[in-house]
mmCIF file of C-alpha atoms in Angstrom:
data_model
loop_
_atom_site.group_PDB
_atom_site.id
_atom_site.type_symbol
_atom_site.label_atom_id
_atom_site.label_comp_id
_atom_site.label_asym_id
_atom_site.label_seq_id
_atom_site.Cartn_x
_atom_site.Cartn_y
_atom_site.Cartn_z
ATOM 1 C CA UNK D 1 -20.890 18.717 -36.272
ATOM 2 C CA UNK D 2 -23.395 16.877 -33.901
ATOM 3 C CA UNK D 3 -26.094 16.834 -36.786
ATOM 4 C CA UNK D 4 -25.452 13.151 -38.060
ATOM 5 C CA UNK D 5 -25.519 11.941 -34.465
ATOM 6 C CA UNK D 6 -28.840 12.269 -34.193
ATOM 7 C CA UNK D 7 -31.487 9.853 -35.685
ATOM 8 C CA UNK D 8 -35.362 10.310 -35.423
ATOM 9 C CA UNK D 9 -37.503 10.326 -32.685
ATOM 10 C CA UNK D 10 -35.099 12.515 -30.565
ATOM 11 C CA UNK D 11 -32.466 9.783 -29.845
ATOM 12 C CA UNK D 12 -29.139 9.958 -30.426
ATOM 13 C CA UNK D 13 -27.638 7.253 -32.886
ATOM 14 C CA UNK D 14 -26.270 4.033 -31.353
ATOM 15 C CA UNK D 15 -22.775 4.585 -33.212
ATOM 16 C CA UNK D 16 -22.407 8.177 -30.936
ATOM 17 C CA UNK D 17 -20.462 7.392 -27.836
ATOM 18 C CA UNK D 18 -21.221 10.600 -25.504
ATOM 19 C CA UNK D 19 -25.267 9.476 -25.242
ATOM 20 C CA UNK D 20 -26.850 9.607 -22.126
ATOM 21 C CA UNK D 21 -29.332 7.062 -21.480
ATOM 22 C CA UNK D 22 -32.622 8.761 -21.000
ATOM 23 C CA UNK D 23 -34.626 8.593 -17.783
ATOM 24 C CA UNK D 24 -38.211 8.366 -18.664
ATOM 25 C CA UNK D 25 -40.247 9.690 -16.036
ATOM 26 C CA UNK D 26 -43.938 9.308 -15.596
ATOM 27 C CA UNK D 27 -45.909 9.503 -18.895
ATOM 28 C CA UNK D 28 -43.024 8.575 -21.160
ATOM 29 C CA UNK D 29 -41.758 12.079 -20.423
ATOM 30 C CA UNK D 30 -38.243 12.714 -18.888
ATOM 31 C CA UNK D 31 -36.189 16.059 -18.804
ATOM 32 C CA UNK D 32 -33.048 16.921 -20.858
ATOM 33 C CA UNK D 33 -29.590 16.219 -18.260
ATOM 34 C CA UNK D 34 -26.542 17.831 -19.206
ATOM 35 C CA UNK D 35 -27.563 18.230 -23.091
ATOM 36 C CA UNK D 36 -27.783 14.504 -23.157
ATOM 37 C CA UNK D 37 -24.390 14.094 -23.632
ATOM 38 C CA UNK D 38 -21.625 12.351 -21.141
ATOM 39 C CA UNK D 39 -18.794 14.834 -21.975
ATOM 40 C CA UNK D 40 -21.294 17.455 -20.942
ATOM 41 C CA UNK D 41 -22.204 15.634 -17.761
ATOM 42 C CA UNK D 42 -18.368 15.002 -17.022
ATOM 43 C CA UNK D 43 -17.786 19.115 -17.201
ATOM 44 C CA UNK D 44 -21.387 20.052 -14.843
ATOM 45 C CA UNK D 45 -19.986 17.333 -12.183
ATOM 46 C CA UNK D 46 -16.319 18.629 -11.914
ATOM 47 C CA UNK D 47 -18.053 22.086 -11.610
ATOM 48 C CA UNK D 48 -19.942 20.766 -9.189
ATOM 49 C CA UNK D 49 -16.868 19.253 -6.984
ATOM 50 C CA UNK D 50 -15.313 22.853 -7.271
ATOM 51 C CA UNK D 51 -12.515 21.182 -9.435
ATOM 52 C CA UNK D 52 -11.119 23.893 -11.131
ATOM 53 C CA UNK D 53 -8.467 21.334 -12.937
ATOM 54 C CA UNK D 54 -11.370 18.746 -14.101
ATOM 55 C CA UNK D 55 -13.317 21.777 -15.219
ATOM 56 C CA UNK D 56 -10.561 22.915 -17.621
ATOM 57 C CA UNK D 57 -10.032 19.207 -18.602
ATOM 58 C CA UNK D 58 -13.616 18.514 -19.326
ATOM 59 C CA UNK D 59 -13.961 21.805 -21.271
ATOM 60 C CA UNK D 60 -11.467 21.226 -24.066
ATOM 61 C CA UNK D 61 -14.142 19.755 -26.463
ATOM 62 C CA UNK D 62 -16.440 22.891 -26.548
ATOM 63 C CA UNK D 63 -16.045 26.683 -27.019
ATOM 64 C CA UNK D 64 -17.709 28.266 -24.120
ATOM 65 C CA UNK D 65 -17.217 31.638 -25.939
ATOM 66 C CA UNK D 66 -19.789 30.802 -28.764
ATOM 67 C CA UNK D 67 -21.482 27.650 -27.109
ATOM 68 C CA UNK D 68 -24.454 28.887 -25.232
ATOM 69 C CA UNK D 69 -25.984 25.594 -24.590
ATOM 70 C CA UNK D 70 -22.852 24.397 -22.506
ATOM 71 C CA UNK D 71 -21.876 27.392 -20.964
ATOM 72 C CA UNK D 72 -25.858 27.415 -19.594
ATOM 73 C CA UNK D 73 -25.589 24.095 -18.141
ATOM 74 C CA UNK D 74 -22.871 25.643 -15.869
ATOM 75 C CA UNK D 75 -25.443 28.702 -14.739
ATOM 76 C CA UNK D 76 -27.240 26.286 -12.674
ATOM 77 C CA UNK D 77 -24.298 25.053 -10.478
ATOM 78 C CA UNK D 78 -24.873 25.688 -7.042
ATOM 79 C CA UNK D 79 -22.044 27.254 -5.338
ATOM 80 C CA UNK D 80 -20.025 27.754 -8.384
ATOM 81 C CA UNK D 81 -19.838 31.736 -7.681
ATOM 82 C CA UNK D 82 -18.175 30.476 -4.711
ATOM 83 C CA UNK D 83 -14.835 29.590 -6.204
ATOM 84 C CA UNK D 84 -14.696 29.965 -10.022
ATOM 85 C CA UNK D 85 -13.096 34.156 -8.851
ATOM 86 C CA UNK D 86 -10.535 32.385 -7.066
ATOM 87 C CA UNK D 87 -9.734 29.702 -10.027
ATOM 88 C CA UNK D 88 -9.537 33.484 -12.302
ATOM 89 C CA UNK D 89 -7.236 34.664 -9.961
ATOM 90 C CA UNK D 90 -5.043 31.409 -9.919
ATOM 91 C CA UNK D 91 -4.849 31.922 -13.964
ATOM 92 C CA UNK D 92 -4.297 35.558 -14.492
ATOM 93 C CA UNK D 93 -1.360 34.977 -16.469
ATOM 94 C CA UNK D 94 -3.184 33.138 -18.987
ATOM 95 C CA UNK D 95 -5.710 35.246 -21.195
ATOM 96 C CA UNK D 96 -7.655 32.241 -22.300
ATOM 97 C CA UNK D 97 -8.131 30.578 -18.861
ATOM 98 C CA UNK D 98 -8.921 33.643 -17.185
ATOM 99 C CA UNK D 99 -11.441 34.736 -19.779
ATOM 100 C CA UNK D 100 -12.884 30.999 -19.380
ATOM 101 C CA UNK D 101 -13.218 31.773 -15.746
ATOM 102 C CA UNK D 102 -14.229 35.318 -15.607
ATOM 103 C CA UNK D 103 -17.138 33.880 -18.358
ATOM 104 C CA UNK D 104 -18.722 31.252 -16.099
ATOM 105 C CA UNK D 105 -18.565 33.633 -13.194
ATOM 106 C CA UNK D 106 -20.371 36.463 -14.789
ATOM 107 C CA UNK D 107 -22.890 33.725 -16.276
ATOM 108 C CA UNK D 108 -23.373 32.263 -13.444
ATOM 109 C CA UNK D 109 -24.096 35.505 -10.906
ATOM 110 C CA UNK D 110 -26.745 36.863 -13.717
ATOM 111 C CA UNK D 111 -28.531 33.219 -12.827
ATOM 112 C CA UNK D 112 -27.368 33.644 -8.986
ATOM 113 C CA UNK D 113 -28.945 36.867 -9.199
ATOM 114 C CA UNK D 114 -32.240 36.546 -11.041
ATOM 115 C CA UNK D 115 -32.577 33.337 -8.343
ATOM 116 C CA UNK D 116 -32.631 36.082 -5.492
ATOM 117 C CA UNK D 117 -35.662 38.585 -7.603
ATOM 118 C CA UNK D 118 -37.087 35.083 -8.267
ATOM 119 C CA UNK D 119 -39.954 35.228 -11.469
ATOM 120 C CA UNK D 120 -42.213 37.225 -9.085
ATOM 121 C CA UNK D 121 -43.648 40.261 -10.329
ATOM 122 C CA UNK D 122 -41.446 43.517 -9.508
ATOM 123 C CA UNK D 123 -44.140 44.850 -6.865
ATOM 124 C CA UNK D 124 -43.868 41.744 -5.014
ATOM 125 C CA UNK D 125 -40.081 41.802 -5.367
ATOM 126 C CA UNK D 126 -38.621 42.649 -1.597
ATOM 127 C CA UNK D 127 -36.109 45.576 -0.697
ATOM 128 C CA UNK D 128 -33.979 42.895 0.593
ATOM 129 C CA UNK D 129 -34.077 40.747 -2.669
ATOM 130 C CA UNK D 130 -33.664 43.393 -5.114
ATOM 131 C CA UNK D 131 -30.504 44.782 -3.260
ATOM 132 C CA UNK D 132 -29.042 41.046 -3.398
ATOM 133 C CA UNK D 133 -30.025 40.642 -7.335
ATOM 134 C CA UNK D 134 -28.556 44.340 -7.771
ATOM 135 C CA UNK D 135 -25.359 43.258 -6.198
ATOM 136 C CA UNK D 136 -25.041 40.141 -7.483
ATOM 137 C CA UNK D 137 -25.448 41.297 -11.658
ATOM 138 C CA UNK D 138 -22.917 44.277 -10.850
ATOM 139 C CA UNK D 139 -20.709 41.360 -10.047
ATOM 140 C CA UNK D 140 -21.769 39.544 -13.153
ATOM 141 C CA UNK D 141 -21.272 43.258 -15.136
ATOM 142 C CA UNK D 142 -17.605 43.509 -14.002
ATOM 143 C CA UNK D 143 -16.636 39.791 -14.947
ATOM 144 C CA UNK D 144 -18.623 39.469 -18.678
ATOM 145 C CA UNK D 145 -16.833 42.783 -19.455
ATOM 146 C CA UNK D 146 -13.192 41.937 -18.603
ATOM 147 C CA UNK D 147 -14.011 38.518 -20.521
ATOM 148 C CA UNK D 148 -15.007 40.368 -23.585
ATOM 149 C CA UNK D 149 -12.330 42.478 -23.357
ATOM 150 C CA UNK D 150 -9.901 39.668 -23.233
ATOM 151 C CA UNK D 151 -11.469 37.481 -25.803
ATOM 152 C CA UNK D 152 -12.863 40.081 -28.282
ATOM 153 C CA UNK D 153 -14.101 37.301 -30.419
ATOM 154 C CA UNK D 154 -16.377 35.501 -28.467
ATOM 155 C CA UNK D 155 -19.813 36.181 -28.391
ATOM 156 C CA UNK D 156 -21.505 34.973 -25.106
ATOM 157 C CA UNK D 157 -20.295 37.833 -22.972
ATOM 158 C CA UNK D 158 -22.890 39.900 -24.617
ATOM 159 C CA UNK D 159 -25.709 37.548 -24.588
ATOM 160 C CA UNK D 160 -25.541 37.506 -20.589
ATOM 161 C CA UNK D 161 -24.650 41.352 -20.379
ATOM 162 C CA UNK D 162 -28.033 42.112 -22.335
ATOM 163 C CA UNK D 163 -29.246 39.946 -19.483
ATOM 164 C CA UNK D 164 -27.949 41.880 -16.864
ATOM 165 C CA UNK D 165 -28.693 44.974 -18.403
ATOM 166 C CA UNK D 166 -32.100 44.236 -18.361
ATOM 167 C CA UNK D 167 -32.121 43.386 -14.850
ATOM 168 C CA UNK D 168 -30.353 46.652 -14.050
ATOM 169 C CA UNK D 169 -32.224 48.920 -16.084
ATOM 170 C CA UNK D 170 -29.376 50.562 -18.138
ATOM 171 C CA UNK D 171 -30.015 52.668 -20.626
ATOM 172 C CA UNK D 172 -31.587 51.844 -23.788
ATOM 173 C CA UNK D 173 -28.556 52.932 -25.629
ATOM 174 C CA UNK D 174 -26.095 50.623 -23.522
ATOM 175 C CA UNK D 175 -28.765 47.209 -24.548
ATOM 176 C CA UNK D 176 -28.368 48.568 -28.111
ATOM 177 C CA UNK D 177 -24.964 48.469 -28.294
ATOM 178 C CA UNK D 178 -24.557 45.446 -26.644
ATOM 179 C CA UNK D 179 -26.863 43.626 -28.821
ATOM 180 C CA UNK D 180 -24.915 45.180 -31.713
ATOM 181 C CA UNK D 181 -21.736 43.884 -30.491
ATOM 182 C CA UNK D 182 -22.849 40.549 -29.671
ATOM 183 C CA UNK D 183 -24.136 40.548 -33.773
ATOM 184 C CA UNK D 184 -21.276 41.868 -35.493
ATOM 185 C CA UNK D 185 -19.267 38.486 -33.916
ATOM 186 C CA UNK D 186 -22.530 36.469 -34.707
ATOM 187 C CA UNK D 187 -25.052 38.101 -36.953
ATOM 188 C CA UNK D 188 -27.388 34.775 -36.839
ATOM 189 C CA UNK D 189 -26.903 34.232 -33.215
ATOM 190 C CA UNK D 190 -29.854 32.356 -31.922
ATOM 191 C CA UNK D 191 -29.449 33.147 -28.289
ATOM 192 C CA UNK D 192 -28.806 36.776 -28.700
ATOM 193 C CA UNK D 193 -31.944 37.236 -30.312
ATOM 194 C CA UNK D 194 -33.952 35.439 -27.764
ATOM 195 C CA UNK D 195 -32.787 37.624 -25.109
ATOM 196 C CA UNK D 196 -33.812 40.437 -27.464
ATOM 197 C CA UNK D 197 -37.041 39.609 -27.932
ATOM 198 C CA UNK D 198 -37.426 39.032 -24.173
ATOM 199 C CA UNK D 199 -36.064 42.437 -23.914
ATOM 200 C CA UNK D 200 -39.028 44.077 -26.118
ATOM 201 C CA UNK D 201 -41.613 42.759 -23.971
ATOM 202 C CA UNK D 202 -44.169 45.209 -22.718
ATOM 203 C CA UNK D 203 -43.064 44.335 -19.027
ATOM 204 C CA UNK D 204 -39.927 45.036 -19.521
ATOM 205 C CA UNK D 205 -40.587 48.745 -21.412
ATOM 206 C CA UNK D 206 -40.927 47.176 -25.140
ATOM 207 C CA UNK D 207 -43.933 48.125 -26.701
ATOM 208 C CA UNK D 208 -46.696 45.670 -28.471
ATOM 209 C CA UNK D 209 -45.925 44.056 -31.390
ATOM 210 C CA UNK D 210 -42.392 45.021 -31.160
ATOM 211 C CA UNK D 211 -40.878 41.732 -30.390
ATOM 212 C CA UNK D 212 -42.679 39.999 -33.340
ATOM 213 C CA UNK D 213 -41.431 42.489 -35.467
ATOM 214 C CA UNK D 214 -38.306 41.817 -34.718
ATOM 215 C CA UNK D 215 -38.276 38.366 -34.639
ATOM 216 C CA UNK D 216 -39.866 38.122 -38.277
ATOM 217 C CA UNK D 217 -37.294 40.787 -39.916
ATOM 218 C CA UNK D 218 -34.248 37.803 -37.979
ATOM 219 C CA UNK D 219 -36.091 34.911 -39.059
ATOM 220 C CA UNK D 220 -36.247 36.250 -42.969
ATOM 221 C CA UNK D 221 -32.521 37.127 -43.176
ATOM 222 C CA UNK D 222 -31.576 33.468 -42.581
ATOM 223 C CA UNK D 223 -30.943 31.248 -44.929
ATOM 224 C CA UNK D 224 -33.874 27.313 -44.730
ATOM 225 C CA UNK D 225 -32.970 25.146 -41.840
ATOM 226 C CA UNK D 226 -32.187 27.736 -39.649
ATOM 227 C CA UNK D 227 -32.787 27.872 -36.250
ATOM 228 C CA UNK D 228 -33.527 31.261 -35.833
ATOM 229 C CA UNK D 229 -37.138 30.592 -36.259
ATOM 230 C CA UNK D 230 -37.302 29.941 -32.744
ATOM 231 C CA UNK D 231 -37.275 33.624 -31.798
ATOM 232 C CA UNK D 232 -40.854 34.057 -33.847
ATOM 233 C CA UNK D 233 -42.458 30.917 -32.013
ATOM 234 C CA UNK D 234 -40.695 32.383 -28.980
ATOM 235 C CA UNK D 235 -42.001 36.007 -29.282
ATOM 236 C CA UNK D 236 -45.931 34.612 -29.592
ATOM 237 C CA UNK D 237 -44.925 32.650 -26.239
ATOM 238 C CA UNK D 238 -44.080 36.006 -24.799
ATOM 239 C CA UNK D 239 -47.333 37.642 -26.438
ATOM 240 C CA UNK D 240 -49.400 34.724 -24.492
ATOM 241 C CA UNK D 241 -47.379 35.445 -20.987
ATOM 242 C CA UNK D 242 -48.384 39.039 -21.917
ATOM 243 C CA UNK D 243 -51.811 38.531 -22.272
ATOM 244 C CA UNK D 244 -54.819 37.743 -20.205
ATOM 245 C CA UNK D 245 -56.762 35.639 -23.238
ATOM 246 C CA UNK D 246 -55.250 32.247 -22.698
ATOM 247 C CA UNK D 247 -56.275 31.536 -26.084
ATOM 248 C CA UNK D 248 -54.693 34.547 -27.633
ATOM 249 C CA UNK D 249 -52.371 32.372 -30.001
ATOM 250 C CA UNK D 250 -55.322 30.307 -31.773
ATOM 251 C CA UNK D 251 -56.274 32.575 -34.778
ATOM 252 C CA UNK D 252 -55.549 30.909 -37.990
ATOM 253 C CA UNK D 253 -52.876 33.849 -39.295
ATOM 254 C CA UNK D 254 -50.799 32.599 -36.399
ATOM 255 C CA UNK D 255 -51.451 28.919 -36.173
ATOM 256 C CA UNK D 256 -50.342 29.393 -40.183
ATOM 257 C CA UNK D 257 -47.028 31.734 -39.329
ATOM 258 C CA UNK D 258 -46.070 29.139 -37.040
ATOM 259 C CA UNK D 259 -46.323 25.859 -39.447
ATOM 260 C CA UNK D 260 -44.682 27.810 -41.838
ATOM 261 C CA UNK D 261 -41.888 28.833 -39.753
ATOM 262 C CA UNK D 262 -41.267 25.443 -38.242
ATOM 263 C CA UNK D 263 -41.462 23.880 -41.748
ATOM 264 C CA UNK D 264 -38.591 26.744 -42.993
ATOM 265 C CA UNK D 265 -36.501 25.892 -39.544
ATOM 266 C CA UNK D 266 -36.561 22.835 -37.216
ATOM 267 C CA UNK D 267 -38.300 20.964 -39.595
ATOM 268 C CA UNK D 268 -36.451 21.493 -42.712
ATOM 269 C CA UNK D 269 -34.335 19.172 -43.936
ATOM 270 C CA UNK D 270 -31.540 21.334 -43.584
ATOM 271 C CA UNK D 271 -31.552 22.071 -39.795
ATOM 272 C CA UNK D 272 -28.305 20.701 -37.769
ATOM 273 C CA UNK D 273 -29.036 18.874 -34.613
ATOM 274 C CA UNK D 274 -26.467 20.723 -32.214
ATOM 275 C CA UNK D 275 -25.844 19.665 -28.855
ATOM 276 C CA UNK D 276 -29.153 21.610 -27.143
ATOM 277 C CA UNK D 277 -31.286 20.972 -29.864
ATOM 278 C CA UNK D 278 -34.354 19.939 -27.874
ATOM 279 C CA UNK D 279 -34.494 23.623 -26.746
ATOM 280 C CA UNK D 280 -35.485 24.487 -30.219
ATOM 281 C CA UNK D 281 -38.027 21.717 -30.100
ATOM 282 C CA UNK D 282 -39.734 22.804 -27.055
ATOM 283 C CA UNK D 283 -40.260 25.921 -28.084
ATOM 284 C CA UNK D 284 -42.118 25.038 -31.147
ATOM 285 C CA UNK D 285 -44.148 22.268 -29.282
ATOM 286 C CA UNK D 286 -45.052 25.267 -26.486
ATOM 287 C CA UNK D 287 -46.013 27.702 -29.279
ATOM 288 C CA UNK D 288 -47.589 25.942 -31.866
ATOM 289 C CA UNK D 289 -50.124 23.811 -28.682
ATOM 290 C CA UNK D 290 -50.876 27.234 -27.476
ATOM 291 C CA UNK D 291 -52.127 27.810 -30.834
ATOM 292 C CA UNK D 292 -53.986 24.919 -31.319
ATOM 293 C CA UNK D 293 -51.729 23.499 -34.813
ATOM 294 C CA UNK D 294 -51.334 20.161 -35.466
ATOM 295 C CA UNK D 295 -47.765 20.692 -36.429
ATOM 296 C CA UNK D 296 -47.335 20.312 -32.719
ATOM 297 C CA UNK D 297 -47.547 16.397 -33.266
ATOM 298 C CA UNK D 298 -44.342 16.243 -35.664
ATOM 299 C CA UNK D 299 -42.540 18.149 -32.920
ATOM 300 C CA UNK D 300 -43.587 16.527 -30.002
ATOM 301 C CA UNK D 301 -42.803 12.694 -32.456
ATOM 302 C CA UNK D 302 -39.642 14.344 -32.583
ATOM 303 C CA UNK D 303 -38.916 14.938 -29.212
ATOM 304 C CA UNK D 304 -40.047 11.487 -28.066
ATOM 305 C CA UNK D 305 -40.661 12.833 -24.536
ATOM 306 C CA UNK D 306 -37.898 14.905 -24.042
ATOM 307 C CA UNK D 307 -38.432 18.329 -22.147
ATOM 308 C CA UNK D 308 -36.604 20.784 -21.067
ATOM 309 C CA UNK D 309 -36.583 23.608 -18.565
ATOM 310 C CA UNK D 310 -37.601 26.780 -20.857
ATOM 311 C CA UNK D 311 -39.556 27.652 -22.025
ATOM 312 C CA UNK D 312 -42.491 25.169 -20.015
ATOM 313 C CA UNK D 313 -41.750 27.496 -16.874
ATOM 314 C CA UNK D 314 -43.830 30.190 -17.567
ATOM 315 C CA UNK D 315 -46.455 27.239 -16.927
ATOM 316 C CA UNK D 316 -47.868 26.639 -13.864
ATOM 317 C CA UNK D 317 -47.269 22.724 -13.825
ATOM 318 C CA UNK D 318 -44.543 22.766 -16.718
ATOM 319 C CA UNK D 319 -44.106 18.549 -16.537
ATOM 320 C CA UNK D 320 -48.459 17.777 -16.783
ATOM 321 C CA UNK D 321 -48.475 20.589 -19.441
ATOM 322 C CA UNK D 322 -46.023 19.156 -21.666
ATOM 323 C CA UNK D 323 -47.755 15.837 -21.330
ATOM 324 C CA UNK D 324 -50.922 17.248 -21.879
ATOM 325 C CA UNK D 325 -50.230 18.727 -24.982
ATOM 326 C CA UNK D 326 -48.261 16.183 -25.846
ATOM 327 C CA UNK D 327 -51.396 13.839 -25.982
ATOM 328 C CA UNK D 328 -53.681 15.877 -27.366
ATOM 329 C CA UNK D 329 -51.484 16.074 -30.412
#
């Protein structure tokens, strides 16, 4: 759908009339707002208000039950947990509204919550903070579940339970049936395979190599153009966070895996430019920099200076690293 509205160089087409005008920032670089789209905006700023009304207005373009990228704009609205229970409550006698509601809740306490553990390791993790992030994904357990169960269909439920469920520890069996329940309604499911790799990681109780695996057996089931080669140049990110060799990722077999999957996804002609496309870019410019490939450059042309959020946090200084790489290549 949103595939034609794009032209080169990361900007949207002058004939699309939900662009936002970007807001270059120092070194030609400025972060992604709201998908860079005005409906999108529209729907984060009623949220923001606490308008439950505007929110269900704003939300009739997009289908927060398979739309990650929208729904996860909402995550990050402060003080949305606040009232979105009560707007659930207000519209119990319709399925679709209160399945909407429950959705954003549940989404948004698995952020709420992993904001309280905060990205420190889990020894420096507080008694205090882990009893808030414990509370606050049993919260997010409760609502993603009813939501499922009212809108069997949908799909982003169980990308944000295998969140929580990794936060909470459940059993391995639990994560594996979530995952498969979350790919019989999408078997190519981009965002449900992310989280799954995440989930392999060694830190998390995945063993070495496990997440690659993985992500290579996804990325060959789909058909040229499809995005789902994110999760390889995604799991070599995770390798690097892993490991203490900050130059882990520059052998040639991976600087080769990772042209060849970029060339097969993003950058084959067949790849659709959905709203939250630029995610998929900044993966591959994160991955293929780390590992030294000059494929970075097309990516980063691309682009033209748009970042976003993840996956530049696991850097220190996410903004100077972009642009760092970004002018080395």
């Amino acid at each position: 759908m949103f595939g034609k509205l794009f032209g080169r160089g990361g900007e949207r087409s002058a004939t699309d009339p939900h662009a936002l005008p970007p807001r270059k920032q120092k070194h030609g670089t400025y972060a992604l707002r709201a998908l860079g789209d005005t409906r999108v905006l529209a729907l984060v700023e009623a949220a923001d208000a606490g308008d439950w009304s505007a929110v269900k207005a704003a939300l009739a373009p997009f289908d927060l039950g398979r739309e990650q990228a929208v729904l996860g704009e909402l995550t990050d609205v402060d003080g949305l947990e606040k009232w979105i229970v009560r707007a659930a409550e207000e519209d119990k006698d319709d399925k679709e509204l209160r399945a909407t509601a429950l959705l954003i809740s549940g989404a948004r306490h698995v952020a709420w919550g992993w904001e309280a553990r905060t990205s420190a390791r889990a020894v420096d993790v507080g008694r205090e903070q882990w009893q808030t992030f414990y509370e606050r994904l049993r919260i997010a357990e409760e609502h993603l579940l009813e939501a499922a169960e009212l809108r069997p269909d949908w799909v982003t439920p169980w990308r944000h339970l295998l969140t929580s469920g990794r936060g909470m520890s459940v059993d391995d069996s639990v994560q594996d049936a979530r995952l498969a329940a979350g790919l019989r309604r999408d078997p190519l499911n981009l965002d449900l395979h992310l989280e799954w790799v995440s989930h392999l990681q060694p830190r998390w109780g995945g063993e070495p190599g496990q997440a690659l695996e993985f992500a290579r057996k996804a990325f060959a089931a789909a058909p040229d153009g499809h995005g789902l080669g994110c999760v390889i140049a995604m799991a070599h990110i995770e390798d690097w966070v892993e490991s203490d060799d900050r130059d882990c990722l520059q052998q040639p077999r991976i600087r080769t895996e990772l042209r060849e999957t970029a060339e097969r996804s993003i950058l084959h002609h067949a790849y659709e430019r959905r709203l939250g496309w630029q995610g998929d870019y900044n993966i591959f410019a994160m991955a293929l920099s780390l590992a030294g490939s000059s494929t970075a450059s097309n990516v980063f042309r691309e682009l033209d200076g748009v970042i976003t959020q993840w996956p530049w946090t696991f850097m220190s200084d996410p903004d100077k690293a972009y642009a760092r790489f970004r002018k080395v290549f």
